[in-house]
Short mmCIF file of C-alpha atoms in Angstrom, two decimals:
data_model
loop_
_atom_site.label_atom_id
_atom_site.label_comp_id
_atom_site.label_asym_id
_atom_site.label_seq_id
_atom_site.Cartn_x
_atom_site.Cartn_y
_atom_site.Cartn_z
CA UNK R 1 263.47 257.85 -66.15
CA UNK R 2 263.14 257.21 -69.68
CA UNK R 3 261.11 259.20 -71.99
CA UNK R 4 258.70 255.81 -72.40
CA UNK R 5 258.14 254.91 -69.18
CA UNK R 6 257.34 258.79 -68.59
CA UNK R 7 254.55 258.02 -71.09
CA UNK R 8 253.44 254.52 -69.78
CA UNK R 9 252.99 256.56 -66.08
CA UNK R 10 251.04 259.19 -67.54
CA UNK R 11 248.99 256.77 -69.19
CA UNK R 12 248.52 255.17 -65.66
CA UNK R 13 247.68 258.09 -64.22
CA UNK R 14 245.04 259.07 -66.49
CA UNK R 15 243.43 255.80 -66.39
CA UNK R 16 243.40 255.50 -62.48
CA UNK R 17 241.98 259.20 -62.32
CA UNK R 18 238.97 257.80 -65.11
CA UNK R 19 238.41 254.26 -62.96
CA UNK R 20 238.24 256.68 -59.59
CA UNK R 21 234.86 258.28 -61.01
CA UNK R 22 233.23 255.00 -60.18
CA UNK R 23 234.79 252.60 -57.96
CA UNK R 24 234.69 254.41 -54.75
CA UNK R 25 231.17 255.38 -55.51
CA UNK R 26 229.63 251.75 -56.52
CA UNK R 27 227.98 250.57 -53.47
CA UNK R 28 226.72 254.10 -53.13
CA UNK R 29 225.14 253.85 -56.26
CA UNK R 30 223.47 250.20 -55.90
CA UNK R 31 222.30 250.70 -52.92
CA UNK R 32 220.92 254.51 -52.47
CA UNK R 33 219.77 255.02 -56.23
CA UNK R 34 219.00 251.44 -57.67
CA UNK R 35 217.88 250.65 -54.34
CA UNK R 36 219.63 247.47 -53.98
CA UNK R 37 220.59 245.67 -50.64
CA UNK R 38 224.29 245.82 -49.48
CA UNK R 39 223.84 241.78 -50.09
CA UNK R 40 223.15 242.43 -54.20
CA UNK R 41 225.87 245.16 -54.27
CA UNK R 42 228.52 243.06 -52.98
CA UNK R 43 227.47 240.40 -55.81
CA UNK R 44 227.41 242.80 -58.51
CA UNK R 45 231.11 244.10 -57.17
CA UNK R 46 232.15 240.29 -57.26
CA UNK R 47 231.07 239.84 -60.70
CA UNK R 48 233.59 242.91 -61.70
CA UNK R 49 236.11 241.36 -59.72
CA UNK R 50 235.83 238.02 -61.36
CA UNK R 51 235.35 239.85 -64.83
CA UNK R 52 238.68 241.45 -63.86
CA UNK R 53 240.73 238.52 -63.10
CA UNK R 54 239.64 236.72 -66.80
CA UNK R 55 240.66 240.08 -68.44
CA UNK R 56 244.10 240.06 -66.51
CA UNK R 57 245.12 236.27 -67.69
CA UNK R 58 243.64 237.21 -71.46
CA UNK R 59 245.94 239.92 -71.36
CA UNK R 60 248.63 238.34 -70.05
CA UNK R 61 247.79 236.21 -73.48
CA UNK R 62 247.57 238.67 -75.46
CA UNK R 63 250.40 240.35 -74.66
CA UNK R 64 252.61 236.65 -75.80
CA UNK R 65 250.83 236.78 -78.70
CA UNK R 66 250.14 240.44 -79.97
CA UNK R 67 252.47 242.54 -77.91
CA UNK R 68 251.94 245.04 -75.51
CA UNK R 69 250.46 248.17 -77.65
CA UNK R 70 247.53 245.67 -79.03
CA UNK R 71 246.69 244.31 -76.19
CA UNK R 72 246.55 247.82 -74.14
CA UNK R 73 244.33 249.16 -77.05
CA UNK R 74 242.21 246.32 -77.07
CA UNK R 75 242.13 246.89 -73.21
CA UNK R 76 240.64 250.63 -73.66
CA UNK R 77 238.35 250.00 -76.18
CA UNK R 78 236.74 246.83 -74.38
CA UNK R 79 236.55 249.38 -71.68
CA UNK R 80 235.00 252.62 -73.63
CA UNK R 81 232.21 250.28 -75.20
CA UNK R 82 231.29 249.40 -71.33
CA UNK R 83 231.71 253.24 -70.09
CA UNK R 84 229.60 254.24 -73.23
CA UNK R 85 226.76 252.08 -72.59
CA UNK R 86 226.89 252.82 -69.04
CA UNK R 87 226.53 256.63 -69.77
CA UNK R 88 223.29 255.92 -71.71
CA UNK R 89 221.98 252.37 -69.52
CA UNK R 90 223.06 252.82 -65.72
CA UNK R 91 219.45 251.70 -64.58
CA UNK R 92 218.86 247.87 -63.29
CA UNK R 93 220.07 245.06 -64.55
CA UNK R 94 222.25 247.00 -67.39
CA UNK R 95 224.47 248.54 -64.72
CA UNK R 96 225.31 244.37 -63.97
CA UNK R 97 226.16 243.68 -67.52
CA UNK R 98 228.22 246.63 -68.21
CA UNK R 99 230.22 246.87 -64.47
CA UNK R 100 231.08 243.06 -65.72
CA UNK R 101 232.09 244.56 -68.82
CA UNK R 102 233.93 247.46 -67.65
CA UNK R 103 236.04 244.87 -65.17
CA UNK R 104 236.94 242.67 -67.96
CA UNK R 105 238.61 245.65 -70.18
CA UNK R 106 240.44 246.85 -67.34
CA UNK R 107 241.87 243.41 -66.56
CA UNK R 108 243.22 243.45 -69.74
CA UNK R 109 245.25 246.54 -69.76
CA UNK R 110 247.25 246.26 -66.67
CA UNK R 111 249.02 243.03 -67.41
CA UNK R 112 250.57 244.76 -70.35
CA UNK R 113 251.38 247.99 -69.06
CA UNK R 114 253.61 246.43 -66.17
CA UNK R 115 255.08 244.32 -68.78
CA UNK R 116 255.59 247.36 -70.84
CA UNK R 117 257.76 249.25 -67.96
CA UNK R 118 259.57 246.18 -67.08
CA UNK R 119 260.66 245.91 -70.66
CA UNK R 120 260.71 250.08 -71.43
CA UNK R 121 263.44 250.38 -68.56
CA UNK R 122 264.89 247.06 -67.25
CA UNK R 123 268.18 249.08 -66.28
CA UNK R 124 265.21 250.46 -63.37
CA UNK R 125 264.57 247.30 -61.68
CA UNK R 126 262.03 248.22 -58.98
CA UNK R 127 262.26 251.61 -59.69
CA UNK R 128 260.27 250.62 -62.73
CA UNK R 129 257.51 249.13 -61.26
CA UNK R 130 257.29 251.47 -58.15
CA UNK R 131 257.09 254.31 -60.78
CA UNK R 132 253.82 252.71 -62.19
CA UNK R 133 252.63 251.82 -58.35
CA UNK R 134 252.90 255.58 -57.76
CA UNK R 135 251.25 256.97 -60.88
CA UNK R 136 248.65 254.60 -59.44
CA UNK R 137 248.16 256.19 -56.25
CA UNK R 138 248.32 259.49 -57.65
CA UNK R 139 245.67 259.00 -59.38
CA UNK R 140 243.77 257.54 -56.19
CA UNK R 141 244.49 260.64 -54.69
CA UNK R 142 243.22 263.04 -57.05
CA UNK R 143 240.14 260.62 -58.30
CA UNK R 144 237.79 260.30 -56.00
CA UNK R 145 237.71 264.04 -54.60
CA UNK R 146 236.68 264.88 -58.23
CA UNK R 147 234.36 262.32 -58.28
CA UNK R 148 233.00 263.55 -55.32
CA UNK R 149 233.00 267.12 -56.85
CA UNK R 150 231.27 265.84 -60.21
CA UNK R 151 228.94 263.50 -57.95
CA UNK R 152 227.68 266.44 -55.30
CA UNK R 153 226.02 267.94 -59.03
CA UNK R 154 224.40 264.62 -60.47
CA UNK R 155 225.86 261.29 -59.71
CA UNK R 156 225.30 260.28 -63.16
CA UNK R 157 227.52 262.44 -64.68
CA UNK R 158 230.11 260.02 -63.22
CA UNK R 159 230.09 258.06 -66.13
CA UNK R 160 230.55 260.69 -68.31
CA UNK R 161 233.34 261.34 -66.54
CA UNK R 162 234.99 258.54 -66.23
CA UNK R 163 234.27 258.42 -70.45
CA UNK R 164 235.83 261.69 -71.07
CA UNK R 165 239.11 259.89 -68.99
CA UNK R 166 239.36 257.14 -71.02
CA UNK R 167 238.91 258.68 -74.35
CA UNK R 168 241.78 260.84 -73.21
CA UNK R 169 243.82 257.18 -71.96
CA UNK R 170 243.17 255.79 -75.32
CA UNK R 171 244.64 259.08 -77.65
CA UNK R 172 247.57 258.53 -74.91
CA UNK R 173 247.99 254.56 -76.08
CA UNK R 174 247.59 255.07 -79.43
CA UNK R 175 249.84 257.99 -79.87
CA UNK R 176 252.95 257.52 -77.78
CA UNK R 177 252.96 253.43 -77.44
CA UNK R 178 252.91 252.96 -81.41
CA UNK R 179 256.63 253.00 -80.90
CA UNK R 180 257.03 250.81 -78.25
CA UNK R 181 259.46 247.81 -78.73
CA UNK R 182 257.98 245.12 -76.15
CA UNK R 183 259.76 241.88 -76.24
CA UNK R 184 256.53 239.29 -75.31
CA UNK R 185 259.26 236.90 -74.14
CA UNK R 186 259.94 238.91 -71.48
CA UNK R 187 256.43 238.58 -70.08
CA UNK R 188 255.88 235.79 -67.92
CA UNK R 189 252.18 234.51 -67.77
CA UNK R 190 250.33 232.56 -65.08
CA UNK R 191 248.89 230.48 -68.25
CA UNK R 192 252.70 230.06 -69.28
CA UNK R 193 254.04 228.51 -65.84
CA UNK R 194 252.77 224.99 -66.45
CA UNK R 195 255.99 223.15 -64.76
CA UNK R 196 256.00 220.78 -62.18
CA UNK R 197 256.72 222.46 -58.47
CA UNK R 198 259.72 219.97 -57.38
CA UNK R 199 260.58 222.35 -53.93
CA UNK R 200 257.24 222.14 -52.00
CA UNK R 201 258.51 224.16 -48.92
CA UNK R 202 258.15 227.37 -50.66
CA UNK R 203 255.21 226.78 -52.18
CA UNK R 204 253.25 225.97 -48.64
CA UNK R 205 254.73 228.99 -47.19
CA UNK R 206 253.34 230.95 -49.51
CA UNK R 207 250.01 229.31 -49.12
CA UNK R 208 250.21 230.17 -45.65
CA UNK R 209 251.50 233.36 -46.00
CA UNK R 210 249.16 234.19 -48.82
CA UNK R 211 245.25 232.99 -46.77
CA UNK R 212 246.33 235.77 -44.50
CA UNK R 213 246.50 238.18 -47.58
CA UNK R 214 243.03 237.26 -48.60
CA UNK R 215 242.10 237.80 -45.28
CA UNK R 216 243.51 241.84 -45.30
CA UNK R 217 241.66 242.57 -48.92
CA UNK R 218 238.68 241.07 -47.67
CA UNK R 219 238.23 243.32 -44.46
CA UNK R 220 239.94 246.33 -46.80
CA UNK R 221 237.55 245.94 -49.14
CA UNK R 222 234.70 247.16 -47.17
CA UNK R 223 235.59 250.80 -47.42
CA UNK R 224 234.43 251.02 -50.79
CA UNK R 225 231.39 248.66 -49.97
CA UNK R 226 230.09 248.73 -46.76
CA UNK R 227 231.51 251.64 -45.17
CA UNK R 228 230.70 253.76 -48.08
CA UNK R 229 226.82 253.27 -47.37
CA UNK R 230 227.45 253.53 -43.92
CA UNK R 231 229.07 257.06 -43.97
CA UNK R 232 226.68 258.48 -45.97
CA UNK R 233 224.02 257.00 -43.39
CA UNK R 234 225.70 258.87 -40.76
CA UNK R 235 226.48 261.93 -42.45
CA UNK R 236 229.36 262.20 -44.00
CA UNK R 237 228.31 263.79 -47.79
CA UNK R 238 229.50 262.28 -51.16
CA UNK R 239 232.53 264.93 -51.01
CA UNK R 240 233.55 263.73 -47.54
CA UNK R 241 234.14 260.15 -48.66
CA UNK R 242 235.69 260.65 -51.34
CA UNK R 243 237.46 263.00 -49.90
CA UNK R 244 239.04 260.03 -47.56
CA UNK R 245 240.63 258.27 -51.17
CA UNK R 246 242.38 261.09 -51.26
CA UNK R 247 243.94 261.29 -47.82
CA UNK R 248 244.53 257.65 -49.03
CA UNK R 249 246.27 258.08 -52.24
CA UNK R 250 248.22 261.40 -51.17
CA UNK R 251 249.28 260.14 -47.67
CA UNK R 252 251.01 256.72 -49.94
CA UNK R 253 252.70 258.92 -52.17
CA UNK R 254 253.95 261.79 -49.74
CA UNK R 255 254.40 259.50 -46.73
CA UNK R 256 257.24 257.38 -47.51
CA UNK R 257 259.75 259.86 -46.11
CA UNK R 258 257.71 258.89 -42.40
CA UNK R 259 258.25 255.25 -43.14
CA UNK R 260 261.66 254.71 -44.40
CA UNK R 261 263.30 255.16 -41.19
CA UNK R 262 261.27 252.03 -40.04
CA UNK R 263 261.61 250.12 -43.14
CA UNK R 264 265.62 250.55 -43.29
CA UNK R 265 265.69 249.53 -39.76
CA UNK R 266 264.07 246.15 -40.40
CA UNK R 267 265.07 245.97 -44.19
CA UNK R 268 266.22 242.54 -43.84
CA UNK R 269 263.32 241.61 -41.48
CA UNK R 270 260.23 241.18 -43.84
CA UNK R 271 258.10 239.29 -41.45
CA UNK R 272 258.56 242.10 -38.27
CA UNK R 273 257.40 244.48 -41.45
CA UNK R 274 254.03 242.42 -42.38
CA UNK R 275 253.41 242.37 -38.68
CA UNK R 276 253.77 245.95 -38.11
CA UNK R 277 251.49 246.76 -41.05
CA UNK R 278 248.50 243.77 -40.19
CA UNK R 279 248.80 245.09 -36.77
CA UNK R 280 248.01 248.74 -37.90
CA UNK R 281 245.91 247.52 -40.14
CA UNK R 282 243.44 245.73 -37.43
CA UNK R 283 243.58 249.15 -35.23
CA UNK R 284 242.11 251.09 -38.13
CA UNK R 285 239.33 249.12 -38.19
CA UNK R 286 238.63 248.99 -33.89
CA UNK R 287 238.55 253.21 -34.66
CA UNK R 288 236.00 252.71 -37.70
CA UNK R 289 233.92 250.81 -35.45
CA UNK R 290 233.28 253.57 -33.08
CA UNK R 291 233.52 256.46 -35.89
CA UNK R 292 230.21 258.71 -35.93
CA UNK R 293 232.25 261.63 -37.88
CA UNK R 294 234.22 262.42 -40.75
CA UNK R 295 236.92 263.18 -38.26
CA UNK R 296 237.14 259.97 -36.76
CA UNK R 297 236.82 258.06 -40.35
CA UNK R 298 240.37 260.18 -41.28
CA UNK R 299 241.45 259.28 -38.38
CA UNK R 300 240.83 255.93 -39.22
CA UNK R 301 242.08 256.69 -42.71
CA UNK R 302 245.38 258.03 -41.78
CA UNK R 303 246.21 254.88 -39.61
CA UNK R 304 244.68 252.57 -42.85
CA UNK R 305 246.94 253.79 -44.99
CA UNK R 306 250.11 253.43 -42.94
CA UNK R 307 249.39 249.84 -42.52
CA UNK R 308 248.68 249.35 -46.11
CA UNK R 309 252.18 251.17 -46.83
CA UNK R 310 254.19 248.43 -45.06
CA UNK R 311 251.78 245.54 -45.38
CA UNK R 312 251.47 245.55 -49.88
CA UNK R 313 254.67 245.99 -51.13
CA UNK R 314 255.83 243.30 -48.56
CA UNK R 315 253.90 240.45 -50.03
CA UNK R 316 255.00 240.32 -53.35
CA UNK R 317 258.54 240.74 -52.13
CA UNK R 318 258.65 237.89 -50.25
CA UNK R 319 256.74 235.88 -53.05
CA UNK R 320 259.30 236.42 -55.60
CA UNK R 321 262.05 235.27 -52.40
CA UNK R 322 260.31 232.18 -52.12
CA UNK R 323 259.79 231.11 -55.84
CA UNK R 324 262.64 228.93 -57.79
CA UNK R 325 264.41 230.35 -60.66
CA UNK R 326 262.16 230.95 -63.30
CA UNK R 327 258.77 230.89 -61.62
CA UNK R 328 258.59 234.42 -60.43
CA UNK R 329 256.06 235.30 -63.39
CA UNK R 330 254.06 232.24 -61.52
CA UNK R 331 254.08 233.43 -57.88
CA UNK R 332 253.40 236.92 -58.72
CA UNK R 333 250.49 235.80 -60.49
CA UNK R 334 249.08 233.40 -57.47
CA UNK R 335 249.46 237.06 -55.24
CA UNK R 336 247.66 239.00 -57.65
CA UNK R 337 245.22 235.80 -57.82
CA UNK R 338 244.70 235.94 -54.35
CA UNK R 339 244.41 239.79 -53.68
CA UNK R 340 241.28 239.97 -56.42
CA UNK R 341 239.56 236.91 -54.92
CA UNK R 342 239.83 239.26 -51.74
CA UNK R 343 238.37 241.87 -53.18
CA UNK R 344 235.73 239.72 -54.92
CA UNK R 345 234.72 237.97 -52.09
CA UNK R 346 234.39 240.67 -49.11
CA UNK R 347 231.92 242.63 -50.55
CA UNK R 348 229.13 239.84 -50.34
CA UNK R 349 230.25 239.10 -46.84
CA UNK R 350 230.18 241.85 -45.62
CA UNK R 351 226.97 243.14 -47.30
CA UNK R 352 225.60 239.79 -46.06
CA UNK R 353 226.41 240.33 -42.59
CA UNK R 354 225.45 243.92 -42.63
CA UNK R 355 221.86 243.20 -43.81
CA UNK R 356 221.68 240.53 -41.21
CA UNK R 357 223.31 242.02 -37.96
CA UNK R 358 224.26 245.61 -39.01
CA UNK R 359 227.33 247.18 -39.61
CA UNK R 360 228.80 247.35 -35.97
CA UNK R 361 228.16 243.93 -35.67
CA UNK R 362 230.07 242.95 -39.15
CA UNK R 363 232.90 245.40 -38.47
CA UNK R 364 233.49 243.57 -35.03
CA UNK R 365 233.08 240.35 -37.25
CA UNK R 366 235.70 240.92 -39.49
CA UNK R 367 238.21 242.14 -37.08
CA UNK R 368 238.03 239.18 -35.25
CA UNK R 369 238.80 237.61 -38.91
CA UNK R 370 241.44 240.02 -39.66
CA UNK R 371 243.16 239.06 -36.90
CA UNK R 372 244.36 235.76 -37.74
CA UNK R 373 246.75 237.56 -40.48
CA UNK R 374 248.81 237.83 -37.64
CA UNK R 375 249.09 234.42 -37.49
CA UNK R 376 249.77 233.59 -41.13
CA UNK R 377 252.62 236.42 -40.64
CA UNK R 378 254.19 234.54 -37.63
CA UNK R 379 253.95 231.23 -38.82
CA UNK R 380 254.21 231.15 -42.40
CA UNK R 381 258.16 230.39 -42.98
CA UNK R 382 257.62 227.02 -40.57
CA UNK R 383 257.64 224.85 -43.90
CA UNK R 384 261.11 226.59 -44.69
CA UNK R 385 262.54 226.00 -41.34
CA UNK R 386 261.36 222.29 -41.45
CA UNK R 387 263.05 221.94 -44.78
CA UNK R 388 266.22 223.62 -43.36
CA UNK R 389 266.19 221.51 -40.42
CA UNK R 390 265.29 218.10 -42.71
CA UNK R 391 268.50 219.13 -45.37
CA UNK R 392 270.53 219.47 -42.20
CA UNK R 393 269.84 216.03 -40.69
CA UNK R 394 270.32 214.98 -44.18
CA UNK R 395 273.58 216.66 -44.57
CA UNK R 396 275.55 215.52 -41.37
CA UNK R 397 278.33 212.40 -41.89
#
């Protein structure tokens, strides 16, 4: 790889490691020291969320209009203020305000650091972007079991944590990305895509294809909501959950070589992928259900993260296979779209149904929910066959 996108996935990495001191540990935090309901947790998690997706379209702004290194900058330092403020003010209602805040930075900087790779090392293709998708998990594997570590002393000192990460993220950015030549044409916005859609087929498959996504980050996102609180209630210490984000993280980065064998076999078969993965997926969740130990929640872990291995990388892939020429930029931003409104929305449903029926009750819920992905995943490329069908009657003499 290039020198620069070296930089740009050390940068990544850094910043994932910083965001890892608190995101795994929110809920936690809400609910056992502020002494919140699961309910007010998962609202104050969808504010963050929805903070997050305005920062990603400003930045996707920004970036047309200032370039990359600005708008990554900007990114940190809209971030430090928030991590700042919550190292001082991480009492009730600040924690709202700055979480908000915090979301909102962060949206901003990963717009233009994905630009930025695509741009550093076009030659790369994939390779460019799968570099940045593994500093991720990296990160998410080393993260949270030094959050934990930091946590077992004071949870507080989180935040100082997380500070000391982004302080280092920012000398990072404004030392080694100075240099960077970003071309902001080469950056395609959701805000930019304003064209008419002419070929509708597409476009309804991915609709189709897409409510099932919502439906797999909604029920995912309860491991760093409701199942957080919930293995801590059993148990399982601070260091034991976070613990599991490692497993996570590691077990993504090491555990392609288990994979590929599957993957090459059904390279050319996208949807027999998705399945595999949603069907994984839903078992992991039947085993949380019944889990009373940290054993059983790696357990549960392990078989997690496989599904997530074939089920994320598939979605976008088949996105950018359905959208026209020149609306890529525009799909890819309706998946991203759709994979934060998952994340924003499942942590007030399932708080919600926790406080109301209890978590057996809501994981049973949810897996019911989960399971018409499946569907989606079967029946999502019947507007393209229609369309096929409808050009071929069109077609004979």
């Amino acid at each position: 790889m290039p020198r620069s996108v070296w930089l740009l996935v050390i940068g990544m990495f850094v910043n994932t490691v910083g965001n890892s001191f608190i995101w795994p540990l929110n809920t936690i935090y809400l609910h056992d020291h502020l002494g919140k309901s699961l309910s007010v947790a998962g609202l104050v998690l969808m504010a963050n969320s929805a903070a997050g997706i305005v920062g990603n379209m400003l930045g996707g702004f920004l970036f047309d209009r200032i370039g990359g290194y600005r708008s990554v900058l900007a990114g940190i330092l809209i971030s430090l203020v928030a991590l700042v403020g919550l190292v001082f003010y991480h009492d009730w209602p600040h924690y709202v305000w700055l979480l908000a805040l915090l979301g909102f930075g962060g949206g901003i900087v990963f717009p233009s650091m994905y630009a930025m790779v695509g741009t550093a090392w076009p030659e790369g293709g994939r390779k460019a972007f799968n570099s940045i998708y593994l500093a991720n998990n990296a990160g998410v594997a080393i993260g949270p079991a030094l959050a934990g570590l930091v946590a077992s002393y004071n949870i507080e000192y989180i935040f100082v944590a997380n500070t000391v990460m982004y302080v280092l993220f920012l000398l990072i950015a404004a030392v080694a990305y100075r240099g960077f030549k970003i071309d902001p044409a080469t950056h395609t916005s959701v805000i930019k895509e304003k064209r008419t859609i002419r070929e509708k087929a597409p476009l309804y498959s991915l609709t189709i294809m897409l409510s099932g996504f919502f439906l797999t980050w909604l029920v995912y996102s309860q491991w760093t909501t409701t199942l957080s609180t919930h293995a801590i209630d059993i148990g399982i210490s601070l260091g034991e959950y976070s613990l599991l984000w490692t497993i996570n993280g590691a077990l993504i980065v090491l555990g392609q070589p288990l994979i590929r064998p599957i993957i090459k076999r059904f390279e050319d078969r996208l949807k027999v992928q998705m399945l595999i993965g949603i069907i994984i997926f839903t078992a992991s969740f039947v085993v949380v259900g019944f889990a009373e130990s940290f054993a059983m929640f790696v357990t549960s872990m392990v078989i997690l993260t496989f599904g997530e291995m074939f089920v994320w990388p598939v979605i976008p892939t088949i996105a950018n296979s359905l959208a026209p020429p020149g609306r890529e930029g525009f799909y890819q931003g309706i998946v991203n779209s759709v994979s934060t409104g998952g994340r924003m929305v499942g942590p007030v449903i399932g708080g919600v149904l926790v406080d109301l029926y209890g978590t057996h009750i809501m994981l049973i819920i949810l897996t019911a929910i989960l399971s018409f992905s499946i569907l989606t995943s079967l029946f999502y490329d019947v507007p393209l066959k229609r369309e096929a069908a409808r050009q071929s009657v069109a077609h004979r003499p």
